[in-house]
Amino acid sequence: MTTYLNTTTFNFYCSGIYSGKIHFTEQQIMLAKVDPRRRTQMQYNVLDSQFKSVLPFQKIHEHMDAYAKAEWVNDEVVLSNGDLYQKHIQYQAVLDGHELTSQVWALRKETALDIVTLDGEIIAFLTPNRYGIELIVKAGYEKLTPLVVYDDPLLSKPEYGVNDLGTDLIPMRDGVRLATDVFLPEGIQPGIKLPTILVRTCYDRNGKKEIFMRWANKGYAVVSQDVRGRADSEGELIPFYNERDDGYDTIDWIIAQDWSDGNVGMWGASYLGFVVVSAATSGHPNLKAVVDEVNVGSPFVDTARKGGTLCSWPLLSWTLAQSVGTRTDFDIFGGITVNPEAAVDARPIKEIPQQMIGTASGPWDLWSQHPEYDDFWRNCTFTERGDEVQVPMYVISGWYDGDSPGVSETWRMLTEHDVPNRKIRLGAWEHGPNRARDYEGVSFGNDAVVYDYDVSVLRWFDCFLKGIPNGIDQEPRASYYVVGENQWRTSEDWTPVEATTTPFYLSSDGRANSGQGDGKLLTAPEEHSPEDTYVYNPNDPMNDSGEREPENLRKYELRNDILVYTSEVLTEELTIAGELSAVIYAASTGKDTDWVVTLSDVNEHGDSIRLSNYIVRAKYRHGFDAPQLLTPGQVEEYDIFMPNIAHRFAVGHRIRFSITSSSKFVAFPNTNTGGNPYEDTEAITVLQTIYHNGEYPSHVKLPVIPNAII
């Protein structure tokens, strides 16, 4: 059936850049691209199924009738295809002498595909994401859409085409050559020198080529490079090891080019985020701005040896995916062609790659040769050189980012060395941030997905690379989203300066085992609270997801090998925001063991929703560089970092803190023997004891925000 949407021509914009025209017919989608270099309009062709876009054109086309027939009134609209939309924000503009007001509708429960209506008719579809809004809009109605976020007069404008200079193989200090592409603004005046944005990736520089080119549209030179051993670069990938020096050498190459003005910025996310933080620790004087999103942390904090343990599926899947060729096998990474359960259960650990992908893994083999924290790992740890960091760094992450320990590690480093012009933005986001307003049963406000995500990144580069006085350096240092309150807050620092570190003490009558036990969480320690014990069997580990997601832990808390401490029912709301930690006093009958600590929110129905968790290996209680096996039965103190959070506990809810010794999808279970974790096949069952009394006041430290603070 023909609808008015089938007769409408839409203008297509990516990150505020006009990118062509879209026309839907009943049978197909037509796209008239813009030539990327000359910025000239090309002819219509059928949209290629391989066309890279975040905006789901096929879904829009498939459900066109549902969109067109919906009555866009009231506060919520349920489409005939089941999509739920809520009334969001409005835009006003004067068009042809008439003042018009549009309405934005926010999609719930799915990846955001928002809709803009005018007088009940759809004028635009848009998908926000980390790289910028992708939007199609009825021609002439741009000012009535979120595209206006790109209208800031102090924001670099898309005034240029893109001149692709092709690929160079540029040498590093050891002679290894890295495949490097350069994109310059087409139409720039001769002799003009440019600031540069550098991206170094392990995932093939061609994968997001069109996205990174968009900075060239806005007056930047863009350099995109494969890290060593990946895609078209020479050498061997040794994860984490070469990124500091290779980053330094690449910046040296950039500033020697005749188009460079000597100012270099870097952008990176996930492993690419580790790459940019490592480059920052090189102290290169020409690195003037860094944007670091959801960055992987140093190996002993977040990746290969998380908390000193031997990380299981998160790192194993990534490593296997990098080990079958020079390009990432995302089917392995995503757990499609390798079964996660089979992989983490395989033994011996050292030989898992051969069992799972039929070949050895260079990184896996190398790591197994360094079972303790030594000079190899020291070279991979960016905080070892935190005193070299002087570059303004913008850190972005979220509460459900699996690499949030790395983000916290980065922020602690910046804070410890008081790096000027540091900034952090933390949302109700996953590792792929700014995607949806609902996650694993938890609902946020419509503003949890923001329209200015990439604009803030561009403002950062504009400020520190182009010297544009846009004021981003004068804004509050921290911006964060409080889940439960469902609103954004700002503070002059992170942890917020408004927060008061408040201890909540563990207590019980000696039987805190499981959620059915008698464990309590109190605001003051009990002098004579008896200790709790549980049996940890490495052959029967906890099998929760281990991900930083709001998983309901209720069924796992029925186990006898988890100690659960729960507060009284809250009679007032309690808001926490910032970095967390726990201090526990514990003994084990093993020579070594692990401790897993978790903070959760328990609702009226008894659901225990994970907020923050971490795992540590006991032998590193005095530091990674000072391993010491346990004396069986001896009480030891453990000061355990926990990833950041901003959360409001509702009236009627309870705060819960739990302790156990395994989470097999985070780390391979500790065998308790103190042996080499890569080779040890023996496992012994141990008795674990947690103390909480006047002498040993085990507690969790929560950064409490006064309810009156807004």
XYZ file of C-alpha atoms in Angstrom:
710
model
C 0.000 0.000 0.000
C 1.336 3.409 -0.941
C 1.789 5.869 1.916
C 2.833 9.483 1.982
C 6.258 8.264 3.103
C 6.665 6.492 -0.256
C 6.248 9.790 -2.042
C 8.656 11.745 0.121
C 12.286 12.470 -0.679
C 14.470 12.471 2.402
C 17.801 14.189 2.816
C 20.355 11.889 4.435
C 22.796 13.251 7.049
C 25.647 11.532 8.898
C 27.152 13.423 11.842
C 25.656 16.617 10.482
C 27.138 16.058 7.001
C 24.794 15.946 4.024
C 25.373 12.506 2.518
C 22.712 12.082 -0.166
C 19.013 11.547 -0.811
C 16.822 8.600 0.131
C 13.569 7.647 -1.547
C 11.427 4.667 -0.540
C 9.263 2.920 -3.115
C 6.995 -0.025 -2.396
C 9.585 -2.436 -3.750
C 12.950 -0.928 -2.892
C 15.061 1.818 -1.366
C 16.758 4.324 -3.647
C 19.894 6.231 -2.640
C 21.503 9.144 -4.436
C 24.941 9.436 -2.855
C 27.174 12.440 -2.601
C 30.607 12.086 -4.147
C 32.887 12.110 -1.093
C 35.628 14.200 -2.674
C 33.823 16.757 -4.826
C 30.624 16.844 -2.727
C 28.552 16.657 -5.911
C 25.164 14.960 -6.037
C 25.149 11.589 -7.786
C 22.250 9.747 -9.414
C 19.782 7.408 -7.687
C 20.628 3.730 -7.449
C 19.056 0.873 -5.543
C 20.494 0.841 -2.020
C 23.188 -1.820 -1.873
C 22.538 -4.455 0.810
C 26.198 -4.014 1.847
C 25.812 -0.271 2.354
C 27.252 0.628 5.757
C 24.909 2.626 7.940
C 23.672 2.718 11.496
C 20.250 3.918 10.402
C 18.229 0.729 9.714
C 16.894 1.517 6.260
C 15.560 -1.985 5.714
C 13.537 -1.883 8.929
C 12.088 1.510 8.019
C 11.134 0.209 4.603
C 9.644 -3.007 5.942
C 7.482 -1.223 8.528
C 6.525 1.835 6.481
C 2.810 1.188 6.827
C 3.099 0.883 10.598
C 4.841 4.253 10.824
C 2.440 5.974 8.440
C -0.761 4.647 10.027
C 0.223 5.396 13.614
C -1.629 8.193 15.381
C 1.143 10.321 16.846
C -0.786 11.703 19.804
C -0.787 11.337 23.606
C 2.384 10.421 25.519
C 2.883 6.919 24.142
C 2.268 5.313 20.780
C 2.297 1.567 20.134
C 2.722 0.771 16.453
C 1.079 -2.157 14.715
C 4.520 -3.835 14.576
C 4.780 -3.625 18.377
C 7.273 -0.760 18.584
C 6.711 1.472 21.608
C 7.369 5.193 21.242
C 7.236 7.877 23.919
C 6.882 11.606 23.486
C 10.312 13.168 23.933
C 11.539 16.693 23.131
C 10.264 19.379 20.760
C 11.954 21.721 18.304
C 10.730 25.070 17.058
C 11.704 26.885 13.879
C 10.336 29.504 11.521
C 9.903 28.078 8.034
C 8.409 30.123 5.188
C 7.300 32.722 7.695
C 5.470 30.237 9.906
C 6.553 29.220 13.405
C 6.387 25.442 13.576
C 6.852 22.993 16.438
C 7.916 19.425 15.834
C 7.728 16.458 18.188
C 10.466 13.873 18.685
C 9.352 10.363 19.658
C 11.821 8.108 21.471
C 11.842 4.383 20.700
C 11.854 2.194 23.815
C 13.228 -1.324 24.433
C 15.217 -1.437 21.184
C 18.214 0.262 19.638
C 17.074 3.839 19.277
C 15.288 4.617 16.014
C 13.625 7.902 16.875
C 10.972 9.654 14.837
C 10.167 13.324 14.339
C 6.626 14.377 13.496
C 5.044 17.653 12.443
C 1.292 17.946 12.865
C 1.067 14.173 13.169
C 3.057 13.335 10.038
C 6.561 11.883 10.046
C 9.271 14.223 8.769
C 12.387 12.388 9.994
C 13.889 9.129 11.256
C 17.135 9.155 13.214
C 19.533 6.862 15.042
C 21.972 8.397 17.520
C 25.214 6.527 18.178
C 28.793 7.149 19.316
C 29.872 8.306 15.851
C 27.054 10.815 15.396
C 23.418 11.023 14.466
C 22.395 9.334 11.233
C 19.173 10.944 10.071
C 16.853 11.175 7.109
C 14.591 14.191 6.992
C 11.988 15.557 4.654
C 13.811 18.205 2.637
C 13.559 21.653 4.185
C 12.649 20.530 7.711
C 16.158 20.065 9.089
C 15.731 22.845 11.689
C 12.910 20.866 13.305
C 15.125 17.880 14.099
C 18.074 17.054 16.375
C 20.339 18.091 13.487
C 20.332 21.516 15.134
C 22.982 20.236 17.582
C 25.439 20.727 14.718
C 24.455 24.398 14.272
C 26.660 25.727 17.063
C 28.548 28.630 15.413
C 31.744 27.585 17.231
C 31.598 24.018 15.908
C 33.727 22.999 12.905
C 31.459 22.839 9.878
C 31.398 20.221 7.088
C 32.776 22.589 4.485
C 35.044 20.197 2.620
C 35.169 17.057 0.590
C 37.676 14.338 1.404
C 40.940 13.792 -0.436
C 42.092 10.205 0.102
C 45.891 10.188 -0.216
C 46.007 6.399 -0.120
C 48.141 4.078 1.980
C 51.712 4.485 3.196
C 53.742 1.877 5.012
C 55.472 3.974 7.647
C 58.412 2.585 9.654
C 58.525 2.327 13.416
C 61.793 2.594 15.364
C 62.490 -1.131 14.902
C 61.844 -1.032 11.153
C 58.380 -2.649 11.215
C 56.112 -0.769 8.793
C 52.493 0.035 9.613
C 49.745 0.528 7.003
C 48.580 4.118 7.304
C 45.907 6.031 5.391
C 45.687 9.817 5.212
C 42.541 11.820 4.458
C 42.749 15.579 3.911
C 39.995 18.154 3.488
C 39.433 18.662 -0.238
C 39.250 22.324 -1.135
C 41.500 23.596 1.624
C 43.576 26.587 0.569
C 47.097 25.748 -0.686
C 49.745 25.988 1.994
C 47.270 25.689 4.868
C 48.564 23.348 7.550
C 46.124 21.195 9.453
C 45.606 19.653 12.870
C 45.407 15.862 12.739
C 43.159 13.261 14.338
C 44.868 9.865 14.568
C 43.084 6.509 14.933
C 45.104 3.309 15.437
C 43.068 0.092 15.214
C 43.422 -3.677 15.528
C 40.169 -4.228 13.596
C 41.278 -3.219 10.055
C 41.433 0.480 9.286
C 39.035 -0.009 6.344
C 36.216 -1.177 8.592
C 35.074 2.286 9.680
C 36.863 4.316 7.042
C 33.788 6.344 6.078
C 33.121 7.259 9.707
C 36.604 8.537 10.475
C 36.744 10.445 7.186
C 33.981 12.709 8.522
C 36.512 14.674 10.554
C 38.213 15.573 7.258
C 34.889 17.044 6.109
C 35.231 19.366 9.068
C 38.736 20.615 8.430
C 41.005 18.009 10.003
C 43.655 15.768 8.559
C 42.687 12.215 9.503
C 45.247 9.438 9.838
C 43.992 5.858 10.188
C 46.450 3.061 10.909
C 46.492 -0.698 11.470
C 48.472 -1.564 14.595
C 51.355 -3.953 14.044
C 50.436 -7.452 13.000
C 46.885 -6.549 11.988
C 45.323 -6.204 8.522
C 47.952 -4.681 6.190
C 50.615 -3.791 8.755
C 53.836 -5.700 9.159
C 55.055 -7.327 12.343
C 53.363 -9.411 14.994
C 50.551 -8.368 17.299
C 51.704 -8.474 20.904
C 48.623 -7.001 22.565
C 49.309 -3.967 24.772
C 53.089 -4.178 24.401
C 54.048 -1.864 21.504
C 51.250 0.688 21.520
C 53.058 3.413 23.475
C 56.156 3.472 21.268
C 54.279 2.910 18.009
C 51.941 5.765 18.887
C 54.917 8.030 19.548
C 56.618 7.098 16.281
C 53.424 7.607 14.277
C 52.978 11.093 15.739
C 56.598 11.830 14.782
C 55.750 10.832 11.206
C 52.614 12.983 11.154
C 54.279 16.184 12.325
C 56.976 15.757 9.650
C 54.361 15.912 6.833
C 53.985 19.153 4.916
C 50.235 19.266 5.622
C 50.633 19.027 9.422
C 50.501 22.046 11.721
C 52.128 19.988 14.508
C 48.954 19.495 16.566
C 47.828 15.872 16.876
C 44.767 14.427 18.597
C 43.832 10.784 19.050
C 40.508 8.986 19.295
C 40.018 5.404 20.431
C 37.475 3.033 21.962
C 37.874 -0.396 23.597
C 41.308 -1.758 22.562
C 41.727 1.421 20.520
C 41.099 3.260 23.778
C 43.997 1.409 25.389
C 46.054 2.477 22.371
C 45.358 6.189 22.918
C 45.912 6.066 26.681
C 49.214 4.290 26.064
C 50.202 6.967 23.548
C 49.367 9.618 26.147
C 51.858 8.006 28.538
C 54.591 8.424 25.921
C 54.648 12.116 26.765
C 54.853 13.152 23.101
C 54.785 16.973 23.122
C 52.728 17.186 19.930
C 49.876 15.048 21.268
C 47.471 17.831 22.253
C 44.066 16.137 22.697
C 42.770 12.642 23.408
C 39.249 11.234 23.344
C 39.150 7.892 25.096
C 35.953 5.831 25.042
C 35.262 2.601 26.975
C 38.959 1.865 27.058
C 40.404 -1.521 27.848
C 42.580 -1.320 30.931
C 46.054 -2.624 31.648
C 46.342 -6.433 31.584
C 46.447 -6.991 35.349
C 43.492 -4.646 35.912
C 41.019 -5.396 33.160
C 42.140 -7.897 30.564
C 44.582 -10.802 30.449
C 45.054 -10.999 34.221
C 42.053 -9.116 35.617
C 42.711 -8.467 39.299
C 45.628 -10.895 39.030
C 43.333 -13.749 37.994
C 43.507 -15.395 34.592
C 40.713 -13.768 32.591
C 38.499 -16.305 30.818
C 35.902 -15.617 28.136
C 36.187 -11.817 27.611
C 39.894 -11.952 26.861
C 39.962 -15.482 25.447
C 37.317 -14.717 22.815
C 39.150 -11.569 21.712
C 42.502 -13.351 21.581
C 41.186 -16.310 19.593
C 39.533 -13.897 17.160
C 42.890 -12.179 16.585
C 44.779 -15.475 16.217
C 43.247 -17.050 13.096
C 44.614 -14.448 10.682
C 45.617 -10.830 10.343
C 41.981 -9.718 10.379
C 39.602 -10.209 13.290
C 37.160 -13.117 13.098
C 34.121 -11.487 14.677
C 32.198 -14.779 14.671
C 34.707 -16.116 17.195
C 34.712 -12.852 19.119
C 30.934 -12.980 19.342
C 30.833 -16.581 20.585
C 29.192 -17.816 17.382
C 31.753 -20.299 16.065
C 33.400 -21.016 19.423
C 31.184 -22.126 22.294
C 31.950 -19.966 25.364
C 31.059 -22.744 27.823
C 33.298 -25.262 26.090
C 36.134 -22.758 25.840
C 36.211 -21.784 29.514
C 35.897 -25.424 30.617
C 38.735 -26.694 28.393
C 41.994 -27.753 30.049
C 44.879 -27.268 30.275
C 44.366 -23.556 29.933
C 47.604 -23.106 28.013
C 46.297 -25.308 25.177
C 42.783 -23.900 24.822
C 43.502 -22.170 21.461
C 44.573 -25.458 19.874
C 41.394 -27.113 21.147
C 39.052 -24.311 20.105
C 40.452 -23.011 16.803
C 42.902 -25.756 15.848
C 45.983 -23.562 16.060
C 48.192 -21.958 18.654
C 47.720 -18.318 19.615
C 50.862 -16.210 19.699
C 49.596 -13.846 22.416
C 48.206 -16.700 24.537
C 51.498 -18.582 24.359
C 53.484 -15.456 25.179
C 51.332 -14.600 28.191
C 51.741 -18.123 29.526
C 55.490 -17.534 29.553
C 54.961 -14.678 32.018
C 52.795 -16.104 34.808
C 53.882 -13.340 37.218
C 53.957 -9.555 36.962
C 57.380 -8.820 35.465
C 59.005 -6.330 33.080
C 56.903 -7.683 30.214
C 53.648 -6.833 31.992
C 55.134 -3.615 33.363
C 55.643 -2.432 29.792
C 51.951 -3.163 29.106
C 50.701 -1.225 32.148
C 49.985 2.389 31.251
C 49.876 3.562 34.864
C 53.586 2.722 35.188
C 54.160 5.944 33.216
C 51.253 8.054 34.380
C 53.600 10.888 35.292
C 54.242 11.423 31.567
C 50.607 12.277 30.806
C 49.955 15.961 30.183
C 47.496 15.821 27.285
C 43.871 16.952 27.803
C 41.854 13.730 27.916
C 38.101 13.277 27.512
C 37.004 9.925 28.984
C 33.627 8.407 28.048
C 32.055 5.210 29.359
C 28.973 3.818 31.085
C 27.711 1.670 33.909
C 27.297 -1.409 31.695
C 30.651 -1.190 29.940
C 32.533 -4.447 30.440
C 35.796 -2.518 30.378
C 34.808 -0.040 33.068
C 37.688 -1.279 35.289
C 40.011 0.093 32.601
C 38.117 3.369 32.529
C 38.389 3.650 36.298
C 42.107 2.824 36.103
C 42.568 5.604 33.557
C 40.661 8.150 35.614
C 42.555 7.278 38.792
C 45.801 7.834 36.883
C 44.670 11.221 35.577
C 43.516 12.242 39.046
C 46.651 11.031 40.820
C 48.840 13.116 38.518
C 46.328 15.994 38.408
C 46.397 16.055 34.611
C 44.939 19.410 33.538
C 41.840 19.563 31.363
C 40.645 16.052 32.119
C 36.946 15.405 31.604
C 34.639 12.412 32.053
C 31.148 11.532 30.821
C 29.429 8.426 32.173
C 26.016 7.292 31.003
C 23.586 4.409 31.345
C 25.523 2.893 28.484
C 27.031 -0.398 27.382
C 30.414 -1.015 25.752
C 28.734 0.280 22.596
C 27.506 3.526 24.196
C 24.504 5.729 23.509
C 22.431 2.945 21.982
C 19.198 2.264 23.881
C 16.980 3.477 26.730
C 16.290 0.041 28.206
C 18.808 -2.657 29.060
C 18.246 -6.141 30.483
C 14.970 -5.125 32.116
C 16.201 -1.786 33.509
C 14.559 1.315 32.048
C 16.120 4.756 31.851
C 14.758 8.138 30.869
C 14.410 9.103 27.240
C 17.390 11.430 27.661
C 19.708 8.502 28.485
C 20.370 8.467 24.730
C 21.864 11.838 23.862
C 21.977 13.703 20.574
C 25.214 15.596 21.225
C 27.551 12.638 21.784
C 29.781 13.181 18.755
C 29.349 16.942 19.013
C 31.046 16.887 22.410
C 33.926 14.886 20.901
C 34.294 17.381 18.063
C 34.171 20.289 20.535
C 37.046 18.663 22.434
C 39.193 18.483 19.314
C 38.110 21.967 18.203
C 39.151 23.405 21.556
C 42.529 21.747 21.948
C 43.622 21.247 18.326
C 42.173 24.312 16.608
C 42.132 26.643 19.595
C 38.415 27.440 19.195
C 37.173 29.047 22.458
C 34.009 26.947 22.715
C 34.084 26.669 26.519
C 34.215 22.895 26.847
C 37.305 23.297 29.022
C 35.294 25.510 31.399
C 32.420 23.071 31.902
C 32.090 20.827 34.987
C 34.673 18.076 34.902
C 32.176 15.232 35.343
C 28.818 14.539 33.746
C 27.000 11.377 34.824
C 23.603 9.709 34.571
C 21.946 8.491 37.759
C 20.022 5.272 37.125
C 16.854 5.115 39.215
C 16.671 8.874 39.380
C 16.988 8.835 35.585
C 18.586 12.186 35.085
C 21.965 13.677 34.239
C 24.056 15.395 36.886
C 27.342 17.270 36.819
C 30.132 17.714 39.332
C 33.476 19.427 39.568
C 35.155 16.032 39.818
C 34.685 12.276 39.692
C 34.022 10.836 42.249
C 31.600 13.785 42.678
C 32.806 16.339 45.182
C 29.337 16.146 46.755
C 29.799 12.480 47.649
C 30.603 11.288 51.136
C 32.421 7.978 51.343
C 30.189 5.950 53.648
C 31.100 2.495 55.001
C 28.465 -0.235 55.210
C 29.592 -3.033 57.494
C 29.134 -6.773 57.150
C 27.499 -8.657 59.976
C 25.730 -11.949 60.636
C 24.991 -14.570 63.247
C 27.472 -16.846 61.520
C 25.279 -18.057 58.687
C 25.342 -15.527 55.813
C 25.405 -18.308 53.230
C 23.034 -17.574 50.320
C 20.324 -14.959 50.040
C 18.342 -16.992 52.568
C 21.011 -16.583 55.246
C 21.316 -14.096 58.091
C 23.897 -11.719 56.598
C 23.273 -8.035 57.319
C 24.677 -4.791 55.965
C 24.861 -2.161 58.698
C 25.886 1.480 59.019
C 28.042 0.694 62.090
C 30.259 -2.324 62.813
C 29.257 -4.968 65.323
C 31.940 -5.687 67.888
C 31.295 -9.408 68.293
C 29.769 -10.586 65.036
C 30.830 -14.212 64.369
C 32.672 -15.044 61.145
C 31.068 -16.722 58.123
C 32.447 -19.680 56.214
C 31.808 -21.408 52.910
C 33.382 -24.182 50.887
C 34.872 -23.226 47.524
C 35.207 -26.058 45.013
C 36.987 -24.961 41.790
C 35.212 -27.754 39.923
C 31.825 -26.228 40.726
C 32.307 -22.511 40.018
C 29.726 -19.747 39.890
C 28.422 -19.496 36.326
C 26.814 -16.063 36.220
C 27.380 -14.099 33.006
C 30.209 -12.117 34.565
C 29.379 -9.207 32.288
C 28.920 -5.679 33.583
C 25.197 -5.853 33.024
C 22.178 -5.568 35.346
C 21.848 -9.323 35.646
C 19.406 -10.691 38.230
C 21.631 -12.641 40.625
C 18.776 -14.107 42.646
C 19.204 -17.683 41.438
C 22.974 -17.615 42.021
C 22.420 -16.312 45.532
C 20.683 -19.596 46.373
C 24.084 -21.300 46.411
C 25.739 -22.140 49.703
C 29.180 -20.928 48.520
C 28.198 -17.271 48.392
C 27.929 -14.991 51.427
C 25.157 -12.425 51.168
C 24.829 -9.294 53.309
C 21.666 -7.217 52.935
C 20.573 -3.929 54.445
C 17.229 -3.220 56.041
C 14.481 -1.985 53.753
C 15.214 1.631 52.847
C 12.716 4.176 54.146
C 14.395 6.983 52.185
C 15.975 7.067 48.765
C 19.738 6.571 48.741
C 21.874 7.850 45.864
C 25.446 6.739 45.271
C 27.785 8.051 42.572
C 31.485 7.500 42.073
C 34.213 4.941 42.534
C 33.551 2.123 45.022
C 35.751 -0.163 47.076
C 35.494 -2.890 49.680
C 37.722 -3.920 52.562
C 37.358 -7.524 53.620
C 39.209 -9.602 56.178
C 39.438 -13.192 55.065
C 41.257 -16.482 55.532
C 41.520 -19.547 53.337
C 42.800 -23.066 53.837
C 44.397 -22.841 50.388
C 47.774 -21.436 49.361
C 45.989 -19.065 47.015
C 42.395 -18.281 46.123
C 40.136 -15.640 44.558
C 37.607 -13.218 45.999
C 34.620 -11.938 44.034
C 32.704 -8.996 45.475
C 29.402 -7.651 44.154
C 27.082 -4.761 44.958
C 23.434 -5.183 43.989
C 20.037 -3.540 44.370
C 17.304 -5.791 45.826
C 13.765 -4.793 44.931
C 10.463 -5.556 46.672
C 10.190 -8.864 44.801
C 13.593 -10.111 45.945
C 15.330 -9.622 42.609
C 19.004 -8.834 43.137
C 20.219 -6.637 40.282
C 23.979 -6.394 39.862
C 25.433 -2.865 39.978
C 29.196 -3.361 40.353
C 31.541 -6.313 40.770
C 35.213 -7.205 40.664
C 37.521 -10.160 41.247
C 40.985 -10.344 42.822
C 43.613 -13.035 43.341
C 44.730 -13.370 46.957
C 48.450 -13.760 46.270
C 48.580 -10.169 44.919
C 47.086 -8.591 48.056
C 50.337 -6.646 48.609
C 50.594 -5.576 44.963
C 51.008 -7.269 41.611
C 54.772 -6.919 41.864
C 54.851 -8.506 45.344
C 53.121 -11.899 45.049
C 52.891 -13.846 48.285
C 51.114 -17.145 48.811
C 48.747 -17.489 51.734
C 49.460 -19.082 55.056
C 46.451 -21.407 55.394
C 44.055 -20.128 58.054
C 45.755 -16.739 58.478
C 43.548 -13.647 58.352
C 44.500 -11.194 55.615
C 43.184 -7.760 54.662
C 42.038 -7.125 51.088
C 41.335 -3.619 49.781
C 39.325 -4.277 46.634
C 38.553 -1.729 43.940
C 35.063 -1.880 42.408
C 33.984 -0.207 39.128
C 32.131 3.089 39.237
C 28.375 3.545 39.338
C 25.688 6.199 39.747
C 22.501 4.699 41.120
C 19.515 5.653 43.240
C 18.140 2.958 45.535
C 14.387 3.424 45.789
C 12.308 3.411 48.952
C 11.407 -0.198 49.724
C 14.618 -1.546 48.157
C 17.646 -2.954 49.968
C 21.401 -2.698 49.412
C 23.212 -5.999 49.035
C 26.898 -6.933 49.117
C 28.082 -10.468 48.410
C 31.332 -12.411 48.488
C 32.242 -15.630 46.734
C 35.339 -17.103 45.086
C 34.547 -17.697 41.426
C 32.859 -16.328 38.331
C 33.987 -18.623 35.562
C 32.992 -16.380 32.664
C 35.183 -13.636 34.131
C 38.183 -15.693 35.264
C 39.267 -19.310 35.147
C 38.564 -20.720 38.617
C 41.517 -20.535 40.984
C 42.764 -24.040 41.759
C 43.827 -22.844 45.242
C 47.238 -24.543 44.885
C 49.338 -21.474 44.150
C 50.619 -23.125 40.969
C 51.086 -21.661 37.492
C 47.510 -20.887 36.361
C 48.268 -21.672 32.712
C 49.535 -25.155 33.472
C 47.984 -26.229 36.793
C 45.517 -29.098 36.367
C 45.202 -30.011 40.040
C 42.401 -28.351 42.000
C 41.720 -28.528 45.697
C 38.594 -27.598 47.637
C 39.117 -25.028 50.395
C 37.279 -23.530 53.331
C 36.886 -19.748 53.111
C 36.268 -17.541 56.163
C 35.107 -13.928 56.176
C 35.548 -11.935 59.387
C 33.429 -8.944 60.434
C 33.857 -7.740 63.992
C 35.558 -4.982 65.958
C 39.020 -6.260 65.116
C 38.229 -7.146 61.499
C 35.496 -4.715 60.323
C 34.822 -5.897 56.759
C 32.880 -3.262 54.866
C 31.992 -1.803 51.491
C 32.582 1.913 50.871
C 29.826 3.694 48.988
C 30.015 7.302 47.706
C 26.701 8.663 48.989
C 25.199 11.778 47.406
C 22.882 13.881 49.618
C 19.340 13.709 48.286
C 19.061 17.490 48.418
C 21.874 17.889 45.854
C 20.547 18.407 42.330
